[in-house]
Each structure stands twice: as structure tokens, then as C-alpha cells.
PDB file of C-alpha atoms and ligand atoms in Angstrom:
ATOM      1  CA  MET A 262      99.734 106.524  99.968  1.00 81.00           C
ATOM      2  CA  THR A 263     102.741 108.158 101.770  1.00 92.00           C
ATOM      3  CA  PRO A 264     102.204 107.921 105.352  1.00 96.00           C
ATOM      4  CA  ASP A 265     102.859 111.070 107.599  1.00 98.00           C
ATOM      5  CA  TRP A 266     104.763 109.025 110.345  1.00 98.00           C
ATOM      6  CA  GLU A 267     105.063 112.180 112.542  1.00 98.00           C
ATOM      7  CA  ALA A 268     101.473 112.914 112.652  1.00 98.00           C
ATOM      8  CA  LEU A 269     100.627 109.218 112.901  1.00 98.00           C
ATOM      9  CA  ARG A 270     103.189 109.088 115.942  1.00 98.00           C
ATOM     10  CA  ARG A 271     101.747 112.297 117.424  1.00 98.00           C
ATOM     11  CA  ALA A 272      97.984 110.507 117.161  1.00 98.00           C
ATOM     12  CA  SER A 273      99.393 107.483 118.883  1.00 98.00           C
ATOM     13  CA  ARG A 274     100.904 109.732 121.995  1.00 98.00           C
ATOM     14  CA  ASP A 275      97.620 111.784 122.138  1.00 98.00           C
ATOM     15  CA  VAL A 276      95.512 108.644 122.733  1.00 98.00           C
ATOM     16  CA  ALA A 277      98.083 106.951 124.971  1.00 98.00           C
ATOM     17  CA  LYS A 278      97.320 109.614 127.542  1.00 98.00           C
ATOM     18  CA  ARG A 279      93.626 108.646 127.323  1.00 98.00           C
ATOM     19  CA  ALA A 280      94.300 104.723 128.234  1.00 98.00           C
ATOM     20  CA  TYR A 281      92.914 103.003 131.148  1.00 98.00           C
ATOM     21  CA  ALA A 282      95.900 101.323 132.459  1.00 98.00           C
ATOM     22  CA  PRO A 283      95.681 101.405 136.459  1.00 98.00           C
ATOM     23  CA  TYR A 284      96.814  97.790 136.932  1.00 98.00           C
ATOM     24  CA  SER A 285      99.917  97.539 134.680  1.00 98.00           C
ATOM     25  CA  GLY A 286     100.700 101.193 134.594  1.00 98.00           C
ATOM     26  CA  PHE A 287     101.454 100.683 130.833  1.00 98.00           C
ATOM     27  CA  PRO A 288      99.263 103.109 128.879  1.00 98.00           C
ATOM     28  CA  VAL A 289      99.635 102.132 125.280  1.00 98.00           C
ATOM     29  CA  GLY A 290      98.402 104.219 122.188  1.00 99.00           C
ATOM     30  CA  ALA A 291      98.358 103.226 118.484  1.00 99.00           C
ATOM     31  CA  ALA A 292      97.229 105.035 115.443  1.00 99.00           C
ATOM     32  CA  ALA A 293      96.821 103.805 111.905  1.00 99.00           C
ATOM     33  CA  LEU A 294      96.337 105.427 108.368  1.00 98.00           C
ATOM     34  CA  VAL A 295      93.530 104.011 106.649  1.00 98.00           C
ATOM     35  CA  ASP A 296      93.566 103.343 102.923  1.00 98.00           C
ATOM     36  CA  ASP A 297      90.844 106.189 102.644  1.00 98.00           C
ATOM     37  CA  GLY A 298      93.142 108.708 104.277  1.00 98.00           C
ATOM     38  CA  ARG A 299      91.590 108.632 108.024  1.00 98.00           C
ATOM     39  CA  ILE A 300      93.447 108.074 110.885  1.00 98.00           C
ATOM     40  CA  VAL A 301      92.214 105.531 113.404  1.00 99.00           C
ATOM     41  CA  VAL A 302      93.397 105.420 117.038  1.00 99.00           C
ATOM     42  CA  GLY A 303      92.824 103.145 120.000  1.00 99.00           C
ATOM     43  CA  CYS A 304      94.368 102.742 123.724  1.00 99.00           C
ATOM     44  CA  ASN A 305      94.378 100.023 126.178  1.00 98.00           C
ATOM     45  CA  VAL A 306      91.572  99.609 128.341  1.00 99.00           C
ATOM     46  CA  GLU A 307      92.476  97.405 131.347  1.00 98.00           C
ATOM     47  CA  ASN A 308      90.107  95.356 133.715  1.00 98.00           C
ATOM     48  CA  ALA A 309      90.054  94.026 137.291  1.00 98.00           C
ATOM     49  CA  GLY A 310      89.651  90.859 135.448  1.00 98.00           C
ATOM     50  CA  TYR A 311      93.204  91.082 134.146  1.00 98.00           C
ATOM     51  CA  GLY A 312      92.358  88.597 131.004  1.00 98.00           C
ATOM     52  CA  VAL A 313      89.610  90.977 129.985  1.00 98.00           C
ATOM     53  CA  THR A 314      91.857  93.713 129.410  1.00 98.00           C
ATOM     54  CA  LEU A 315      91.498  95.291 125.557  1.00 98.00           C
ATOM     55  CA  CYS A 316      95.022  96.079 123.968  1.00 98.00           C
ATOM     56  CA  ALA A 317      95.176  99.423 122.033  1.00 99.00           C
ATOM     57  CA  GLU A 318      95.177  97.355 119.012  1.00 98.00           C
ATOM     58  CA  CYS A 319      91.507  96.375 119.767  1.00 98.00           C
ATOM     59  CA  GLY A 320      90.323  99.819 120.342  1.00 98.00           C
ATOM     60  CA  LEU A 321      92.144 100.627 117.072  1.00 99.00           C
ATOM     61  CA  VAL A 322      90.382  98.060 114.984  1.00 99.00           C
ATOM     62  CA  SER A 323      87.118  98.887 116.510  1.00 98.00           C
ATOM     63  CA  ASP A 324      87.764 102.545 115.293  1.00 99.00           C
ATOM     64  CA  LEU A 325      88.610 101.237 111.773  1.00 99.00           C
ATOM     65  CA  ILE A 326      85.160  99.236 111.397  1.00 98.00           C
ATOM     66  CA  ALA A 327      82.688 101.401 113.327  1.00 98.00           C
ATOM     67  CA  GLY A 328      84.294 104.624 111.252  1.00 98.00           C
ATOM     68  CA  GLY A 329      83.203 102.673 107.662  1.00 98.00           C
ATOM     69  CA  GLY A 330      85.983 100.063 107.417  1.00 98.00           C
ATOM     70  CA  GLY A 331      89.004 100.124 104.911  1.00 98.00           C
ATOM     71  CA  ARG A 332      92.389  98.649 104.818  1.00 98.00           C
ATOM     72  CA  LEU A 333      95.331  99.824 107.469  1.00 98.00           C
ATOM     73  CA  VAL A 334      98.322 101.208 105.291  1.00 98.00           C
ATOM     74  CA  ALA A 335     100.615 101.933 108.145  1.00 98.00           C
ATOM     75  CA  PHE A 336     100.414 101.465 111.861  1.00 99.00           C
ATOM     76  CA  THR A 337     102.241 102.875 114.929  1.00 98.00           C
ATOM     77  CA  CYS A 338     102.321 102.368 118.707  1.00 98.00           C
ATOM     78  CA  VAL A 339     103.716 104.026 122.047  1.00 98.00           C
ATOM     79  CA  GLY A 340     103.756 102.450 125.207  1.00 98.00           C
ATOM     80  CA  GLY A 341     104.899 102.926 128.778  1.00 98.00           C
ATOM     81  CA  PRO A 342     105.331 105.946 131.307  1.00 97.00           C
ATOM     82  CA  ASP A 343     107.746 107.703 128.264  1.00 98.00           C
ATOM     83  CA  ALA A 344     105.265 106.759 125.383  1.00 98.00           C
ATOM     84  CA  VAL A 345     108.334 104.985 123.494  1.00 97.00           C
ATOM     85  CA  PRO A 346     107.741 102.897 120.312  1.00 97.00           C
ATOM     86  CA  THR A 347     106.236  99.679 120.852  1.00 97.00           C
ATOM     87  CA  MET A 348     105.702  96.552 119.356  1.00 98.00           C
ATOM     88  CA  PRO A 349     102.145  94.890 119.107  1.00 98.00           C
ATOM     89  CA  CYS A 350     101.992  91.713 121.231  1.00 98.00           C
ATOM     90  CA  GLY A 351     101.245  88.352 119.128  1.00 98.00           C
ATOM     91  CA  ARG A 352      97.473  88.614 119.559  1.00 98.00           C
ATOM     92  CA  CYS A 353      97.596  91.985 118.006  1.00 98.00           C
ATOM     93  CA  ARG A 354      99.827  91.251 115.027  1.00 98.00           C
ATOM     94  CA  GLN A 355      97.158  88.770 114.158  1.00 98.00           C
ATOM     95  CA  LEU A 356      94.495  91.382 114.536  1.00 98.00           C
ATOM     96  CA  LEU A 357      96.539  93.996 112.037  1.00 98.00           C
ATOM     97  CA  TRP A 358      96.914  90.987 109.653  1.00 98.00           C
ATOM     98  CA  GLU A 359      93.690  90.841 109.088  1.00 98.00           C
ATOM     99  CA  HIS A 360      92.950  94.286 108.196  1.00 98.00           C
ATOM    100  CA  GLY A 361      96.340  95.346 107.011  1.00 98.00           C
ATOM    101  CA  GLY A 362      97.745  91.986 105.240  1.00 98.00           C
ATOM    102  CA  ALA A 363     101.326  91.387 104.295  1.00 98.00           C
ATOM    103  CA  ALA A 364     101.967  95.205 102.949  1.00 98.00           C
ATOM    104  CA  LEU A 365     101.044  96.821 106.124  1.00 98.00           C
ATOM    105  CA  GLN A 366     103.806  99.233 107.162  1.00 98.00           C
ATOM    106  CA  VAL A 367     104.746  99.038 110.900  1.00 98.00           C
ATOM    107  CA  ASP A 368     106.799 101.537 112.675  1.00 98.00           C
ATOM    108  CA  THR A 369     109.232  99.609 115.101  1.00 97.00           C
ATOM    109  CA  PRO A 370     112.087 100.504 117.066  1.00 94.00           C
ATOM    110  CA  ALA A 371     114.112  99.102 114.240  1.00 95.00           C
ATOM    111  CA  GLY A 372     112.403 101.176 111.280  1.00 96.00           C
ATOM    112  CA  VAL A 373     109.435 100.617 109.509  1.00 98.00           C
ATOM    113  CA  MET A 374     109.102  97.252 108.570  1.00 98.00           C
ATOM    114  CA  THR A 375     106.082  95.587 106.649  1.00 98.00           C
ATOM    115  CA  MET A 376     103.616  93.199 108.273  1.00 98.00           C
ATOM    116  CA  ASP A 377     104.931  89.863 106.907  1.00 98.00           C
ATOM    117  CA  GLN A 378     108.142  90.937 108.217  1.00 98.00           C
ATOM    118  CA  VAL A 379     106.471  91.534 111.630  1.00 98.00           C
ATOM    119  CA  LEU A 380     104.363  88.188 111.467  1.00 98.00           C
ATOM    120  CA  PRO A 381     105.984  85.767 109.090  1.00 98.00           C
ATOM    121  CA  MET A 382     103.851  82.879 107.962  1.00 97.00           C
ATOM    122  CA  ALA A 383     100.949  84.450 109.364  1.00 97.00           C
ATOM    123  CA  PHE A 384      97.705  82.516 109.384  1.00 97.00           C
ATOM    124  CA  GLY A 385      95.232  84.178 107.468  1.00 95.00           C
ATOM    125  CA  VAL A 386      91.529  84.012 105.698  1.00 92.00           C
ATOM    126  CA  ALA A 387      93.401  81.794 102.713  1.00 91.00           C
ATOM    127  CA  GLU A 388      93.784  78.790 105.107  1.00 93.00           C
ATOM    128  CA  LEU A 389      89.970  78.935 105.582  1.00 94.00           C
ATOM    129  CA  ASP A 390      89.535  78.261 101.499  1.00 91.00           C
ATOM    130  CA  VAL A 391      90.021  74.342 102.697  1.00 92.00           C
ATOM    131  CA  VAL A 392      86.236  74.661 104.418  1.00 93.00           C
ATOM    132  CA  SER A 393      84.951  77.077 102.901  1.00 79.00           C
ATOM    133  CA  GLY A 394      84.575  75.886  99.155  1.00 64.00           C
ATOM    134  CA  LYS A 395      85.146  79.178  97.777  1.00 61.00           C
ATOM    135  CA  GLU A 396      88.111  81.370  96.728  1.00 59.00           C
ATOM    136  CA  THR A 397      88.496  83.988  99.682  1.00 57.00           C
ATOM    137  CA  LYS A 398      92.351  84.757  98.795  1.00 56.00           C
ATOM    138  CA  THR A 399      92.944  88.499  98.272  1.00 60.00           C
ATOM    139  CA  GLU A 400      96.042  89.926  96.978  1.00 57.00           C
ATOM    140  CA  ASP A 401      97.690  90.401 100.350  1.00 62.00           C
ATOM    141  CA  ASN A 402      97.042  87.700 102.452  1.00 55.00           C
TER     142      ASN A 402
HETATM  143  N1  LIG B 582      99.204  96.161 125.307  1.00 76.72           N
HETATM  144  C1  LIG B 582      98.619  96.929 124.390  1.00 76.72           C
HETATM  145  O1  LIG B 582      97.646  97.537 124.710  1.00 76.72           O
HETATM  146  N2  LIG B 582      98.731  96.353 123.025  1.00 76.72           N
HETATM  147  C2  LIG B 582     100.069  95.738 122.636  1.00 76.72           C
HETATM  148  O2  LIG B 582     100.335  95.152 121.822  1.00 76.72           O
HETATM  149  C3  LIG B 582     100.528  95.131 123.895  1.00 76.72           C
HETATM  150  C4  LIG B 582     100.319  95.323 125.419  1.00 76.72           C
HETATM  151  C5  LIG B 582      98.614  96.629 126.743  1.00 76.72           C
HETATM  152  C6  LIG B 582      97.947  95.653 127.494  1.00 76.72           C
HETATM  153  C7  LIG B 582      98.091  95.927 129.020  1.00 76.72           C
HETATM  154  O3  LIG B 582      97.035  97.039 129.185  1.00 76.72           O
HETATM  155  C8  LIG B 582      99.692  96.596 129.163  1.00 76.72           C
HETATM  156  O4  LIG B 582      99.863  96.648 127.649  1.00 76.72           O
HETATM  157  C9  LIG B 582     100.386  95.773 129.643  1.00 76.72           C
HETATM  158  O5  LIG B 582     100.650  94.611 129.103  1.00 76.72           O
END
């Protein structure tokens, strides 16, 4: 599936306008293409208890699952007052790994990269095989 990167970037800029970021002043918008053709989005939602803040990617994953699930194919994110391309934080890379795996295409300021370039040697479901006693590895984890 070939991503329409301009449509994804537009969706991320649009959702960034709805971010709730009164504490950092750093609105973030994220958008991704799902393997069934859907576009899912999320924005950051901050909290007076700063550590409770939800990153934009949390909202995006919630949109993915609540909308029927699927695998993320292509991801983009913008942040800051000028909505410039922004990398997902470390925790959010882990979220993206879970739902997109190694092959997820990630829009970065240095061009499109794969998720395994963005999060090398990732921890994933395959590591849990040792306790689950059953094969949980999928083709891209
Ligand atoms: N933020 C995100 O929404 N996603 C990221 O991947 C990086 C950081 C948000 C959290 C906080 O509301 C603001 O950006 C500043 O850290």
C-alpha cells in the first residue's frame, strides 16, 4: 500500500490544532495509514499532573484500536508552534512498534525510515515467548 504522505501530513497538522497543550505550549499531531486504508490520528492531551500527559501517539493508537484495529503502515508527526516534522519520543516508538512492527514507514526530518531504523533492537512480543510457552512471534517482530 503506497502512502499518500501529503494527506497524512495534512491530517497530522489538522489534529495538532486540537491538541490540549497549555503547559508545554508544544501541540503535537500524529497521523498514520492503516493496512485497511483508514487514516488514524491523535493529538497530545496534557494534564496539571505533568506526568499524566498523553502523547499524540497514545491517542492515535486508541483511534486505531477503537476503530477496529489493524496494522500501522505509515506514520507521521508534527509538533511545536509551527507544526514541524517531529520524531516520536522513546515510549511512543515502543507503542508504534507494537502496532506497526519493523516495516512501519516513519516520516522523519531526514526522510522516510523504517521502524527498525527508528527503534533498533526493539523489545517486542517475541521476547515474551520464553514465558508464554507458545509461539507468539509474527513476521515483523
Ligand atoms: N509529545 C507527544 O505528543 N509525542 C511525542 O512523541 C513527544 C512529546 C508531547 C508531550 C507533551 O505534551 C509535549 O509533547 C512536550 O513534551
